[in-house]
XYZ file of N, CA and C in Angstrom:
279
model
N -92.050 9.652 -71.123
C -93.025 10.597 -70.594
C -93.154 10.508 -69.075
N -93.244 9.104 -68.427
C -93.420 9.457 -66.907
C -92.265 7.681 -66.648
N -92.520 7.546 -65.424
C -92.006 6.387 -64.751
C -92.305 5.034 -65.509
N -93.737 5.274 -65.336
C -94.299 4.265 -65.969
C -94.324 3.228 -67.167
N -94.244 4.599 -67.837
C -93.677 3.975 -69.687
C -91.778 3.678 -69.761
N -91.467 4.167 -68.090
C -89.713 3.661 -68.576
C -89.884 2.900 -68.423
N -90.244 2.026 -67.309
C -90.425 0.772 -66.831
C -90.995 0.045 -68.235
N -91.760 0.333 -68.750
C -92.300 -0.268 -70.105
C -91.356 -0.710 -71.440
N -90.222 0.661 -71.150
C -89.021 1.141 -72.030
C -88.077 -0.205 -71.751
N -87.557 -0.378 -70.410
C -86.846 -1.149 -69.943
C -86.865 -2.680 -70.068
N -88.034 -3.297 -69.671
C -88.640 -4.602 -69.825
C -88.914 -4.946 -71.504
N -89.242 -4.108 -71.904
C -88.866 -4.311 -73.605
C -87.346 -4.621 -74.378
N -86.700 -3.312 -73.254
C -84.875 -3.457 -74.231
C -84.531 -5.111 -74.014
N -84.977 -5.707 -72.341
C -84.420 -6.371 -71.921
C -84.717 -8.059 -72.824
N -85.975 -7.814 -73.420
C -86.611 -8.689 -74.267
C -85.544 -8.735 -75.816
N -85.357 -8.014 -76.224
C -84.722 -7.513 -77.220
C -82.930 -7.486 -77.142
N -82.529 -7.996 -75.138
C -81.322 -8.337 -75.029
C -80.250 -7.081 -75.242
N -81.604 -5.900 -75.059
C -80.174 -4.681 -74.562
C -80.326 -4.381 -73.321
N -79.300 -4.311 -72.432
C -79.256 -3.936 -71.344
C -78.902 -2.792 -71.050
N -79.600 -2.265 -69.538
C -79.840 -0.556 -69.327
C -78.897 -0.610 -67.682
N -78.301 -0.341 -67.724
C -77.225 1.235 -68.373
C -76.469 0.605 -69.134
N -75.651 -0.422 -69.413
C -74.962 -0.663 -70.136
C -75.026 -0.219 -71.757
N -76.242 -0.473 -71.765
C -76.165 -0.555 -73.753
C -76.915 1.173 -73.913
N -77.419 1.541 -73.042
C -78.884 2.500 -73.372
C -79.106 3.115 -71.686
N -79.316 4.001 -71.444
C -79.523 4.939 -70.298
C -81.113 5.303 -70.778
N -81.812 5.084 -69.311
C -83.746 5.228 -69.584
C -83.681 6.264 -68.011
N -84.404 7.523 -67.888
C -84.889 8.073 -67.396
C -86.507 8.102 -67.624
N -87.000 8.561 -66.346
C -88.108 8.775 -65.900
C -88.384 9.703 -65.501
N -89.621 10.465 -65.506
C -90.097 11.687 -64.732
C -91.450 10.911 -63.854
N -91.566 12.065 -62.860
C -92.458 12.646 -61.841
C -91.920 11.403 -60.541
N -90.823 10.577 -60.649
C -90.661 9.575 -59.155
C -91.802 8.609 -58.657
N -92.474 7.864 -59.209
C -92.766 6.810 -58.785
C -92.647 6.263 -57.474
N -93.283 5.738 -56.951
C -92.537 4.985 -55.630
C -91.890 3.719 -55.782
N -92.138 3.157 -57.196
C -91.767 1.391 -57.335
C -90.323 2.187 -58.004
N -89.558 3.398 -58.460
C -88.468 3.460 -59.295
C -87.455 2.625 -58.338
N -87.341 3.599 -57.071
C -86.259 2.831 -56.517
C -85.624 0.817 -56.083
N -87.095 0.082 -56.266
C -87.386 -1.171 -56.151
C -87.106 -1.862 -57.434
N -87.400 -0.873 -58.865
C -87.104 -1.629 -60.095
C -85.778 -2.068 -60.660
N -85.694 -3.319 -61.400
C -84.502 -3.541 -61.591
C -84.074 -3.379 -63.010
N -83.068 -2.096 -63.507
C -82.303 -1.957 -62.515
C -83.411 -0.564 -61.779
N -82.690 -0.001 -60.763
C -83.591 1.089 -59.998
C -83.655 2.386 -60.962
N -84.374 2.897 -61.261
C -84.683 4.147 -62.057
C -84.227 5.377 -61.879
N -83.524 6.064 -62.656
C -83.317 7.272 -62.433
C -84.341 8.037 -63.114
N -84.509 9.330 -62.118
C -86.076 10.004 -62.345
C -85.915 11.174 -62.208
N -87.086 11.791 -62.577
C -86.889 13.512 -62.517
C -88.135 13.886 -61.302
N -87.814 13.933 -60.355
C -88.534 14.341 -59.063
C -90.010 15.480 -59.143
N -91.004 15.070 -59.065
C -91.945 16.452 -58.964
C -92.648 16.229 -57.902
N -92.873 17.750 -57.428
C -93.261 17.898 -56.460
C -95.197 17.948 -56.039
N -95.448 16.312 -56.585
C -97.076 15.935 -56.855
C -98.076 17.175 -56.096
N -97.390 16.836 -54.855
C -98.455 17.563 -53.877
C -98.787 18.721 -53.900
N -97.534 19.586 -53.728
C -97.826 20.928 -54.272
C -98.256 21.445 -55.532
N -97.824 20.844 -56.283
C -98.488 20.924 -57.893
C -99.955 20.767 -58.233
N -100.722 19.992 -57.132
C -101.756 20.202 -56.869
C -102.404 21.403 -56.081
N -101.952 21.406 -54.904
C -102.084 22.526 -54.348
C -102.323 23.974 -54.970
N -100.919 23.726 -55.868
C -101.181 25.404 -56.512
C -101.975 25.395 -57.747
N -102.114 24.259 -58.380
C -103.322 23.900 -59.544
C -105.099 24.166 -58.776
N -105.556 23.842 -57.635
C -106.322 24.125 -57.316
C -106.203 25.722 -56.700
N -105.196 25.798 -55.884
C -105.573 27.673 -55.657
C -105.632 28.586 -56.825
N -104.841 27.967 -58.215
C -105.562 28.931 -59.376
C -106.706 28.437 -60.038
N -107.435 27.231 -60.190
C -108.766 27.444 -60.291
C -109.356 27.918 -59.904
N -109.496 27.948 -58.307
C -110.128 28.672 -57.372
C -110.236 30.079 -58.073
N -108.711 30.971 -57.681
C -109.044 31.974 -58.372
C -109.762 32.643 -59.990
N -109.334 31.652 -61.091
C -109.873 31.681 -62.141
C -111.318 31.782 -62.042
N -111.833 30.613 -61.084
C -113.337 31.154 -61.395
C -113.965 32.052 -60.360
N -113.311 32.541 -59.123
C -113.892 33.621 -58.557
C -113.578 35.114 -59.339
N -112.711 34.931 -60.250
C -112.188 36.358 -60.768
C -113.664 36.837 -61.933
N -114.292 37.989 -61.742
C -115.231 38.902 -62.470
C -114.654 39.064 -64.120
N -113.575 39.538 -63.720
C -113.068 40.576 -65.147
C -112.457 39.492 -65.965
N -112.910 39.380 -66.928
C -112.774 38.556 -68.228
C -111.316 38.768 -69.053
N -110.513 40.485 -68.563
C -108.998 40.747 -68.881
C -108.391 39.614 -67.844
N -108.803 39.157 -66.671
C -107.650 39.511 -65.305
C -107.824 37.588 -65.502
N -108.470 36.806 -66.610
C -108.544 35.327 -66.348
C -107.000 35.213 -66.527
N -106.334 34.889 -66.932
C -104.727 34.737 -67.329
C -103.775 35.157 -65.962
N -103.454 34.088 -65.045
C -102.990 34.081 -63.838
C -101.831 33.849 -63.827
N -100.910 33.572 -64.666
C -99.647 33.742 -64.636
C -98.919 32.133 -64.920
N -97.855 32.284 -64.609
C -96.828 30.989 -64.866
C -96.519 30.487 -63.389
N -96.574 29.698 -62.954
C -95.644 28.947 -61.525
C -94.988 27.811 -62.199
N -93.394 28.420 -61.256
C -92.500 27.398 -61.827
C -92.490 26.711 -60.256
N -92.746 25.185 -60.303
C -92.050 24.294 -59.294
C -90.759 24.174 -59.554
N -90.311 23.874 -58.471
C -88.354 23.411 -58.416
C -88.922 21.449 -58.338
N -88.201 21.304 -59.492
C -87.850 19.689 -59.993
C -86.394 19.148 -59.483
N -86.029 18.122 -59.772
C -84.558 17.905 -58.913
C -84.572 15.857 -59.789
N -83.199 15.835 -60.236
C -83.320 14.684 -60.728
C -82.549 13.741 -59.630
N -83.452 12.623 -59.567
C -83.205 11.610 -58.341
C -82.030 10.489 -59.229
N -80.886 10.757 -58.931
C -80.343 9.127 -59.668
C -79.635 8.172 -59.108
N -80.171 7.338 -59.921
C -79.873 6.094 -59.389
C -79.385 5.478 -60.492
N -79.459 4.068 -61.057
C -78.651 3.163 -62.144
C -79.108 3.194 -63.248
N -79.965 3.429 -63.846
C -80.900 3.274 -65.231
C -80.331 4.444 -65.788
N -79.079 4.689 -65.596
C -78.541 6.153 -66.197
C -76.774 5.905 -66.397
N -75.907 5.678 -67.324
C -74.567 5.107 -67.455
C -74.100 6.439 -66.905
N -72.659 6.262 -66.465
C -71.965 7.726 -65.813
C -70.823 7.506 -66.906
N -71.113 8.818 -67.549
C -69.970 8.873 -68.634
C -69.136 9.653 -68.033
N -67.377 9.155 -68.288
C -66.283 9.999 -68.228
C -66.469 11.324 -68.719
């Protein structure tokens, strides 16, 4: 689900004596700042926190200044994601 629980994922295989990338490939989402420091370093799926906030608050904003009870339903925003990799990911032929 996020960074956090790989790191959780990882330190478990390693208990259990499987090793990552070798035995098992663990990704992460949203980039962490400790991925790149962990061993091994995490490969992650990049989001863009800040703005994702940003545009989460300019549609509340609008949601609750909007009158008309049709016009609540503001649409979809897609952020651009981008996967960061690094070793926690085997490179298959």
């Amino acid at each position: 689900c996020n960074d956090h629980m790989a790191f959780g994922v990882i330190r478990k295989l390693r208990e259990l004596g499987v090793h990552c990338p070798e035995d098992i490939s663990v990704i992460g989402y949203d980039d962490d700042s400790r991925c790149a420091m962990f061993d091994p370093p995490l490969t992650t799926v990049h989001v863009p926190m800040y703005n994702l906030a940003r545009v989460g608050i300019q549609h509340l904003v609008a949601f609750l200044q909007e009158n008309d009870p049709e016009k609540k339903f503001l649409g979809r925003i897609l952020l651009p994601v981008h996967v960061v990799e690094r070793i926690s990911v085997k490179k298959i032929a």
